[in-house]
Short mmCIF file of N, CA and C in Angstrom, two decimals:
data_model
loop_
_atom_site.label_atom_id
_atom_site.label_comp_id
_atom_site.label_asym_id
_atom_site.label_seq_id
_atom_site.Cartn_x
_atom_site.Cartn_y
_atom_site.Cartn_z
N MET A 7 -4.62 -13.47 -3.51
CA MET A 7 -5.03 -12.11 -3.55
C MET A 7 -6.17 -12.11 -4.46
N THR A 8 -7.53 -11.28 -4.23
CA THR A 8 -8.59 -11.56 -5.39
C THR A 8 -8.51 -10.46 -6.38
N TYR A 9 -9.16 -10.31 -7.21
CA TYR A 9 -9.06 -9.35 -8.42
C TYR A 9 -9.55 -7.97 -7.42
N ASP A 10 -10.40 -7.73 -6.58
CA ASP A 10 -10.62 -6.49 -6.01
C ASP A 10 -10.00 -6.05 -5.07
N GLU A 11 -8.83 -7.09 -4.30
CA GLU A 11 -8.27 -6.72 -3.37
C GLU A 11 -6.53 -6.20 -4.25
N CYS A 12 -6.58 -6.89 -5.29
CA CYS A 12 -5.40 -6.44 -6.34
C CYS A 12 -6.01 -5.06 -6.91
N ILE A 13 -7.04 -4.32 -7.14
CA ILE A 13 -7.46 -3.19 -7.52
C ILE A 13 -6.99 -2.24 -6.09
N VAL A 14 -7.39 -2.75 -4.99
CA VAL A 14 -7.21 -1.94 -3.89
C VAL A 14 -5.71 -1.50 -3.63
N TRP A 15 -4.86 -2.50 -3.90
CA TRP A 15 -3.62 -2.58 -3.75
C TRP A 15 -3.00 -1.47 -4.58
N LEU A 16 -3.21 -1.81 -6.16
CA LEU A 16 -2.83 -0.86 -7.06
C LEU A 16 -3.20 0.48 -6.90
N ASN A 17 -4.16 0.81 -6.31
CA ASN A 17 -4.95 2.31 -5.66
C ASN A 17 -3.86 2.94 -4.85
N ARG A 18 -2.99 2.12 -4.08
CA ARG A 18 -2.34 2.45 -3.04
C ARG A 18 -1.19 3.32 -3.73
N TYR A 19 -1.08 3.44 -4.70
CA TYR A 19 -0.14 3.92 -5.44
C TYR A 19 -0.45 5.56 -5.47
N ARG A 20 -1.72 5.68 -6.29
CA ARG A 20 -2.14 6.89 -6.03
C ARG A 20 -2.56 7.67 -4.77
N ASP A 21 -2.98 6.55 -3.94
CA ASP A 21 -3.06 7.26 -2.90
C ASP A 21 -1.93 7.93 -1.84
N ALA A 22 -0.61 7.06 -1.81
CA ALA A 22 0.28 7.74 -1.76
C ALA A 22 0.90 8.88 -2.28
N ARG A 23 1.01 8.85 -3.38
CA ARG A 23 1.34 9.98 -3.94
C ARG A 23 0.22 11.44 -3.85
N ARG A 24 -0.97 11.06 -3.62
CA ARG A 24 -2.08 12.31 -3.56
C ARG A 24 -1.53 12.60 -1.65
N VAL A 25 -1.22 12.02 -0.70
CA VAL A 25 -0.91 12.23 0.54
C VAL A 25 0.20 12.83 0.83
N GLU A 26 1.33 12.42 0.01
CA GLU A 26 2.67 13.06 -0.09
C GLU A 26 3.07 14.44 0.48
N PRO A 27 2.39 15.41 -0.39
CA PRO A 27 2.76 16.54 -0.09
C PRO A 27 2.49 17.07 1.17
N ARG A 28 1.25 16.66 1.78
CA ARG A 28 0.68 16.93 2.76
C ARG A 28 1.65 16.42 3.92
N LEU A 29 1.82 15.45 3.84
CA LEU A 29 2.89 14.60 4.87
C LEU A 29 3.92 15.72 4.81
N ARG A 30 4.62 15.80 3.74
CA ARG A 30 5.77 16.71 3.52
C ARG A 30 5.92 17.80 4.64
N GLU A 31 4.76 18.63 4.12
CA GLU A 31 4.31 20.21 4.44
C GLU A 31 4.31 19.71 6.20
N ARG A 32 3.24 18.81 6.84
CA ARG A 32 3.32 18.57 8.34
C ARG A 32 4.86 18.25 8.64
N LEU A 33 5.63 17.56 7.94
CA LEU A 33 6.86 17.26 8.42
C LEU A 33 7.75 18.42 8.43
N ARG A 34 7.42 19.30 7.95
CA ARG A 34 8.28 20.79 7.82
C ARG A 34 7.77 21.64 8.81
N GLU A 35 6.52 21.40 9.15
CA GLU A 35 5.91 22.52 10.23
C GLU A 35 6.22 21.66 11.58
N GLU A 36 6.61 20.58 11.63
CA GLU A 36 7.13 19.89 12.82
C GLU A 36 8.25 20.30 13.09
N ASN A 37 9.25 20.21 12.01
CA ASN A 37 10.80 20.67 12.37
C ASN A 37 10.90 22.07 12.59
N ARG A 38 9.82 23.07 12.00
CA ARG A 38 9.98 24.11 12.52
C ARG A 38 9.69 24.75 13.85
N ARG A 39 8.56 23.85 14.61
CA ARG A 39 8.25 23.79 16.13
C ARG A 39 9.54 23.27 16.56
N ALA A 40 10.11 21.84 16.50
CA ALA A 40 11.35 21.60 17.15
C ALA A 40 12.30 22.71 17.01
N ASP A 41 12.63 23.30 15.82
CA ASP A 41 13.65 24.37 15.91
C ASP A 41 13.23 25.82 16.89
N TYR A 42 12.23 25.98 17.04
CA TYR A 42 11.64 26.97 17.78
C TYR A 42 11.42 26.42 19.32
N ALA A 43 11.06 25.12 19.77
CA ALA A 43 11.38 24.73 21.06
C ALA A 43 12.80 24.65 21.59
N ARG A 44 13.86 24.17 20.60
CA ARG A 44 14.74 24.18 21.11
C ARG A 44 15.54 25.78 21.06
N ALA A 45 15.13 26.66 20.39
CA ALA A 45 15.63 27.96 20.47
C ALA A 45 15.09 28.69 22.03
N LEU A 46 13.74 28.05 22.33
CA LEU A 46 13.63 28.38 23.80
C LEU A 46 13.90 27.96 24.99
N ARG A 47 14.55 26.78 24.65
CA ARG A 47 15.21 25.84 25.91
C ARG A 47 16.19 26.60 26.57
N PRO A 48 16.24 26.71 27.87
CA PRO A 48 17.36 27.39 28.52
C PRO A 48 18.33 26.45 28.35
N PRO A 49 19.84 26.77 28.70
CA PRO A 49 20.93 26.16 28.67
C PRO A 49 20.71 24.68 29.29
N GLY A 50 19.94 24.89 31.01
CA GLY A 50 20.17 23.71 31.78
C GLY A 50 18.97 22.92 31.22
N GLY A 51 18.03 23.08 30.51
CA GLY A 51 17.08 22.20 30.12
C GLY A 51 15.66 22.74 30.62
N ALA A 52 14.60 22.46 30.36
CA ALA A 52 13.27 22.74 31.07
C ALA A 52 12.25 21.45 30.74
N GLY A 53 11.67 21.27 31.89
CA GLY A 53 10.92 19.97 31.90
C GLY A 53 9.73 20.43 30.59
N GLU A 54 8.96 21.27 30.95
CA GLU A 54 8.06 21.51 29.92
C GLU A 54 8.46 21.49 28.25
N ILE A 55 9.68 22.44 28.07
CA ILE A 55 10.07 22.34 26.60
C ILE A 55 10.54 20.94 26.17
N ASP A 56 11.41 20.29 27.03
CA ASP A 56 11.73 18.71 26.56
C ASP A 56 10.71 17.96 26.58
N SER A 57 9.66 17.87 27.14
CA SER A 57 8.44 17.05 27.01
C SER A 57 7.80 17.49 25.53
N ALA A 58 7.76 18.83 25.51
CA ALA A 58 7.09 19.28 23.94
C ALA A 58 7.94 18.75 22.93
N LEU A 59 9.35 18.54 23.09
CA LEU A 59 10.14 18.59 21.98
C LEU A 59 10.00 16.90 22.02
N LEU A 60 9.90 16.13 22.74
CA LEU A 60 9.77 14.57 22.88
C LEU A 60 8.51 14.43 21.98
N SER A 61 7.21 15.15 22.32
CA SER A 61 6.02 14.89 21.64
C SER A 61 6.30 15.27 20.16
N ILE A 62 7.03 16.43 19.87
CA ILE A 62 7.17 16.88 18.57
C ILE A 62 8.09 15.60 17.61
N ASN A 63 9.13 15.23 18.35
CA ASN A 63 9.99 14.26 17.70
C ASN A 63 9.09 12.76 17.34
N THR A 64 8.22 12.61 18.28
CA THR A 64 7.33 11.63 18.18
C THR A 64 6.30 11.44 16.60
N ARG A 65 6.06 12.84 16.58
CA ARG A 65 5.15 12.72 15.53
C ARG A 65 5.85 13.00 14.10
N ARG A 66 7.10 13.67 14.07
CA ARG A 66 8.12 13.60 13.12
C ARG A 66 8.44 12.12 12.86
N GLU A 67 8.84 11.15 13.59
CA GLU A 67 8.64 10.00 13.55
C GLU A 67 7.64 9.41 12.83
N LYS A 68 6.59 9.46 13.07
CA LYS A 68 5.33 8.90 12.44
C LYS A 68 4.97 9.27 11.26
N LEU A 69 5.19 10.70 11.05
CA LEU A 69 5.17 11.56 9.88
C LEU A 69 6.24 10.67 8.60
N ALA A 70 7.56 10.78 9.12
CA ALA A 70 8.61 10.15 8.37
C ALA A 70 8.43 8.59 8.04
N ALA A 71 7.54 7.85 8.79
CA ALA A 71 7.41 6.34 8.51
C ALA A 71 6.29 6.20 7.44
N GLN A 72 5.21 7.42 7.76
CA GLN A 72 4.29 7.39 6.67
C GLN A 72 4.65 7.67 5.50
N LEU A 73 5.66 8.42 5.14
CA LEU A 73 6.12 9.05 3.93
C LEU A 73 7.00 7.63 3.30
N THR A 74 7.88 6.96 4.24
CA THR A 74 8.34 5.80 3.83
C THR A 74 7.70 4.40 3.56
N ASP A 75 6.80 4.44 4.25
CA ASP A 75 6.00 3.64 3.93
C ASP A 75 5.03 3.75 2.25
N GLY A 76 4.67 5.03 2.02
CA GLY A 76 4.02 5.48 0.92
C GLY A 76 5.42 5.41 -0.42
N GLU A 77 6.20 5.41 -0.11
CA GLU A 77 7.24 5.52 -1.04
C GLU A 77 7.60 3.88 -1.59
N ALA A 78 7.70 2.88 -0.05
CA ALA A 78 7.84 1.85 -0.58
C ALA A 78 6.60 1.42 -1.38
N ALA A 79 5.48 1.55 -0.98
CA ALA A 79 4.45 1.02 -1.59
C ALA A 79 4.36 1.39 -3.48
N ARG A 80 4.64 2.72 -3.44
CA ARG A 80 5.01 3.13 -5.09
C ARG A 80 5.89 2.02 -5.54
N VAL A 81 7.37 2.24 -5.14
CA VAL A 81 8.15 1.28 -5.77
C VAL A 81 7.87 -0.16 -6.16
N GLU A 82 6.84 -0.63 -5.09
CA GLU A 82 6.73 -2.27 -5.13
C GLU A 82 5.84 -2.45 -6.32
N ILE A 83 4.65 -1.25 -6.50
CA ILE A 83 3.74 -1.29 -7.27
C ILE A 83 4.18 -1.22 -8.85
N GLU A 84 5.34 -0.08 -9.05
CA GLU A 84 5.96 0.21 -10.32
C GLU A 84 6.87 -1.11 -10.58
N SER A 85 7.36 -1.69 -9.73
CA SER A 85 7.79 -2.82 -10.27
C SER A 85 7.31 -4.08 -10.55
N ALA A 86 5.90 -4.35 -9.74
CA ALA A 86 5.14 -5.39 -10.30
C ALA A 86 4.73 -4.99 -11.59
N ILE A 87 3.92 -3.85 -11.69
CA ILE A 87 3.71 -3.16 -13.32
C ILE A 87 4.81 -3.78 -14.45
N ALA A 88 5.95 -3.45 -14.30
CA ALA A 88 7.23 -3.48 -14.67
C ALA A 88 7.45 -5.16 -15.31
N GLN A 89 6.92 -5.96 -14.16
CA GLN A 89 7.26 -7.26 -14.68
C GLN A 89 6.36 -7.78 -15.65
N LEU A 90 5.24 -7.13 -15.94
CA LEU A 90 4.13 -7.73 -17.00
C LEU A 90 5.04 -7.74 -18.50
N GLU A 91 5.16 -8.76 -19.02
CA GLU A 91 5.66 -9.24 -20.26
C GLU A 91 4.87 -8.37 -21.71
N ASP A 92 3.79 -8.30 -21.57
CA ASP A 92 2.93 -7.51 -22.51
C ASP A 92 3.10 -6.24 -22.26
N ALA A 93 3.60 -5.46 -23.57
CA ALA A 93 3.72 -3.92 -23.60
C ALA A 93 2.38 -3.45 -23.11
N LEU A 94 1.27 -3.93 -23.81
CA LEU A 94 -0.10 -2.99 -23.90
C LEU A 94 -0.57 -2.81 -22.47
N GLU A 95 -0.44 -4.24 -21.79
CA GLU A 95 -1.33 -4.51 -20.52
C GLU A 95 -0.29 -3.57 -19.56
N ARG A 96 0.97 -3.48 -19.80
CA ARG A 96 1.85 -2.82 -19.02
C ARG A 96 1.33 -1.34 -18.96
N GLU A 97 1.12 -0.65 -20.11
CA GLU A 97 0.84 0.58 -20.44
C GLU A 97 -0.39 0.98 -20.04
N VAL A 98 -1.47 -0.10 -19.99
CA VAL A 98 -2.70 0.18 -19.59
C VAL A 98 -2.71 0.54 -18.27
N LEU A 99 -2.33 -0.43 -17.37
CA LEU A 99 -1.97 -0.42 -15.89
C LEU A 99 -1.28 0.74 -15.77
N GLN A 100 -0.01 1.18 -16.17
CA GLN A 100 0.71 2.50 -15.95
C GLN A 100 -0.42 3.86 -15.88
N MET A 101 -0.74 3.83 -17.19
CA MET A 101 -2.10 4.97 -17.40
C MET A 101 -2.98 4.98 -16.12
N ARG A 102 -3.41 3.81 -15.90
CA ARG A 102 -4.50 3.75 -15.01
C ARG A 102 -4.09 4.19 -13.68
N TYR A 103 -3.20 3.43 -12.83
CA TYR A 103 -2.88 3.50 -11.53
C TYR A 103 -2.07 4.70 -11.42
N ILE A 104 -0.73 4.58 -12.22
CA ILE A 104 0.13 5.69 -12.17
C ILE A 104 -0.09 7.24 -12.60
N ASP A 105 -0.72 7.28 -13.93
CA ASP A 105 -1.19 8.08 -14.15
C ASP A 105 -2.21 8.89 -13.74
N GLY A 106 -3.44 8.08 -13.34
CA GLY A 106 -4.63 8.29 -13.02
C GLY A 106 -5.77 8.24 -14.07
N ARG A 107 -5.54 7.87 -15.04
CA ARG A 107 -6.42 8.10 -16.28
C ARG A 107 -7.58 7.18 -15.98
N THR A 108 -8.47 7.28 -16.70
CA THR A 108 -9.84 6.59 -17.18
C THR A 108 -9.76 5.53 -18.47
N ASN A 109 -10.52 4.60 -18.19
CA ASN A 109 -10.55 3.98 -19.47
C ASN A 109 -10.66 4.58 -20.87
N ARG A 110 -11.85 5.53 -20.99
CA ARG A 110 -11.86 6.29 -21.90
C ARG A 110 -10.48 7.02 -22.32
N GLN A 111 -9.61 7.84 -21.38
CA GLN A 111 -8.57 8.72 -21.67
C GLN A 111 -7.72 7.55 -21.93
N ILE A 112 -7.76 6.11 -21.62
CA ILE A 112 -6.61 5.52 -21.92
C ILE A 112 -6.84 4.89 -23.40
N ALA A 113 -8.03 4.56 -23.50
CA ALA A 113 -8.63 4.06 -24.87
C ALA A 113 -8.12 5.22 -26.00
N ALA A 114 -8.33 6.47 -25.57
CA ALA A 114 -8.03 7.40 -26.81
C ALA A 114 -6.72 7.49 -26.95
N ARG A 115 -6.05 7.45 -25.81
CA ARG A 115 -4.29 7.70 -25.84
C ARG A 115 -3.63 6.61 -26.45
N MET A 116 -4.42 5.48 -26.51
CA MET A 116 -3.60 4.40 -27.26
C MET A 116 -4.32 4.00 -28.51
N ARG A 117 -5.40 4.67 -28.87
CA ARG A 117 -5.98 4.49 -29.81
C ARG A 117 -6.58 2.76 -30.24
N ILE A 118 -7.23 2.74 -29.15
CA ILE A 118 -7.88 1.42 -29.07
C ILE A 118 -9.20 1.58 -28.82
N THR A 119 -10.28 0.82 -28.68
CA THR A 119 -11.72 0.90 -28.15
C THR A 119 -11.67 0.86 -26.60
N GLU A 120 -12.48 1.71 -26.08
CA GLU A 120 -12.90 1.41 -24.48
C GLU A 120 -12.81 0.13 -24.15
N ARG A 121 -13.69 -1.04 -25.00
CA ARG A 121 -13.93 -2.25 -24.55
C ARG A 121 -12.55 -2.81 -24.55
N TYR A 122 -11.33 -2.67 -25.53
CA TYR A 122 -10.40 -3.41 -25.76
C TYR A 122 -9.49 -3.00 -24.45
N ALA A 123 -9.54 -1.74 -24.05
CA ALA A 123 -8.59 -1.53 -22.56
C ALA A 123 -9.21 -1.82 -21.38
N ARG A 124 -10.48 -1.87 -21.31
CA ARG A 124 -10.90 -2.60 -20.39
C ARG A 124 -10.63 -4.05 -20.40
N LYS A 125 -10.59 -4.69 -21.43
CA LYS A 125 -10.02 -6.56 -21.30
C LYS A 125 -8.56 -6.31 -21.09
N LEU A 126 -7.82 -5.44 -21.82
CA LEU A 126 -6.54 -5.64 -21.38
C LEU A 126 -6.26 -5.14 -19.84
N HIS A 127 -6.84 -4.56 -19.22
CA HIS A 127 -6.78 -3.93 -17.64
C HIS A 127 -7.08 -5.18 -17.08
N ARG A 128 -8.15 -6.00 -17.37
CA ARG A 128 -8.64 -6.68 -16.76
C ARG A 128 -7.60 -8.22 -16.65
N ARG A 129 -6.83 -8.21 -17.92
CA ARG A 129 -6.12 -9.22 -18.05
C ARG A 129 -5.04 -9.00 -17.36
N ALA A 130 -4.51 -7.90 -17.43
CA ALA A 130 -2.88 -7.59 -16.74
C ALA A 130 -3.29 -7.67 -15.11
N ILE A 131 -4.61 -7.37 -14.68
CA ILE A 131 -4.70 -7.71 -13.01
C ILE A 131 -4.73 -9.00 -13.16
N PHE A 132 -5.03 -10.05 -13.91
CA PHE A 132 -4.99 -11.35 -13.07
C PHE A 132 -3.53 -11.90 -13.17
N LYS A 133 -2.98 -11.16 -14.20
CA LYS A 133 -1.28 -11.70 -14.36
C LYS A 133 -0.59 -10.96 -13.10
N ILE A 134 -1.00 -9.89 -12.68
CA ILE A 134 -0.30 -9.09 -11.35
C ILE A 134 -0.47 -10.19 -10.37
N ILE A 135 -1.85 -10.35 -10.09
CA ILE A 135 -2.30 -11.40 -8.96
C ILE A 135 -1.19 -12.54 -8.94
N LYS A 136 -0.90 -13.28 -10.19
CA LYS A 136 0.23 -14.20 -10.25
C LYS A 136 1.41 -13.79 -10.17
N LEU A 137 1.57 -12.79 -10.16
CA LEU A 137 3.31 -12.13 -10.25
C LEU A 137 3.66 -11.99 -8.81
N VAL A 138 2.45 -10.93 -7.94
CA VAL A 138 2.60 -10.35 -6.74
C VAL A 138 2.60 -11.55 -5.73
N PRO A 139 3.39 -12.04 -5.06
CA PRO A 139 3.35 -13.31 -3.99
C PRO A 139 2.15 -12.38 -2.76
N PRO A 140 1.16 -13.03 -2.32
CA PRO A 140 0.32 -12.27 -1.26
C PRO A 140 0.83 -11.95 -0.18
N SER A 141 2.07 -12.32 0.75
CA SER A 141 2.96 -11.77 1.56
C SER A 141 3.20 -10.14 1.36
N SER A 142 3.71 -10.31 0.22
CA SER A 142 4.36 -8.83 -0.22
C SER A 142 3.35 -7.77 -0.75
N ALA A 143 2.05 -8.50 -0.80
CA ALA A 143 0.82 -7.62 -1.34
C ALA A 143 -0.36 -7.21 -0.23
N PRO A 144 0.10 -6.72 0.65
CA PRO A 144 -1.10 -6.36 1.90
C PRO A 144 -2.21 -5.49 1.55
N VAL A 145 -3.08 -5.56 2.06
CA VAL A 145 -4.33 -4.98 1.68
C VAL A 145 -4.77 -4.27 2.78
N CYS A 146 -4.73 -2.70 2.38
CA CYS A 146 -4.99 -1.85 3.50
C CYS A 146 -6.29 -1.14 3.42
#
C-alpha cells in the first residue's frame, strides 16, 4: 500500500460515517414499503405484490450489506490506529480521520505546531502501512 492509498483507506472511516444515516433512513423506508405491500397482499397471494416484495427485499439486502461494509471498515480502521505504539501519532490519526479535524485544529488542540502535527501524521501513516497487511486494506 502506498502513502496515498493509505490516506484513501483511512478516509473510508469518515465516508462510512457520513453515509450511514442516509442508508439507515433508506432501509427504514424500504421496511415501510414492505409492510405496506404485505398489508395489501391478499391471503392467496398476488403476482404483482409478490414481485414488488421481492424487489423491496433485494434493495433491503443491498442496503444492509452496505451498512455492514461501512461498519466493518470503521472497526478495521479503528483497530489499525489503536495498534500504533506512539500515543501522539495515534491521537493525530484519531483526530484527523475519526474526528475529521484539520492539521491546524489538531495542532491547536494538542498544543503543538502545525508543522509538527503534519510530521506526526506522516510518520503515523508510514507505520500504518507497515502494520496493515495489503490484503486487508482494499482501496475503494
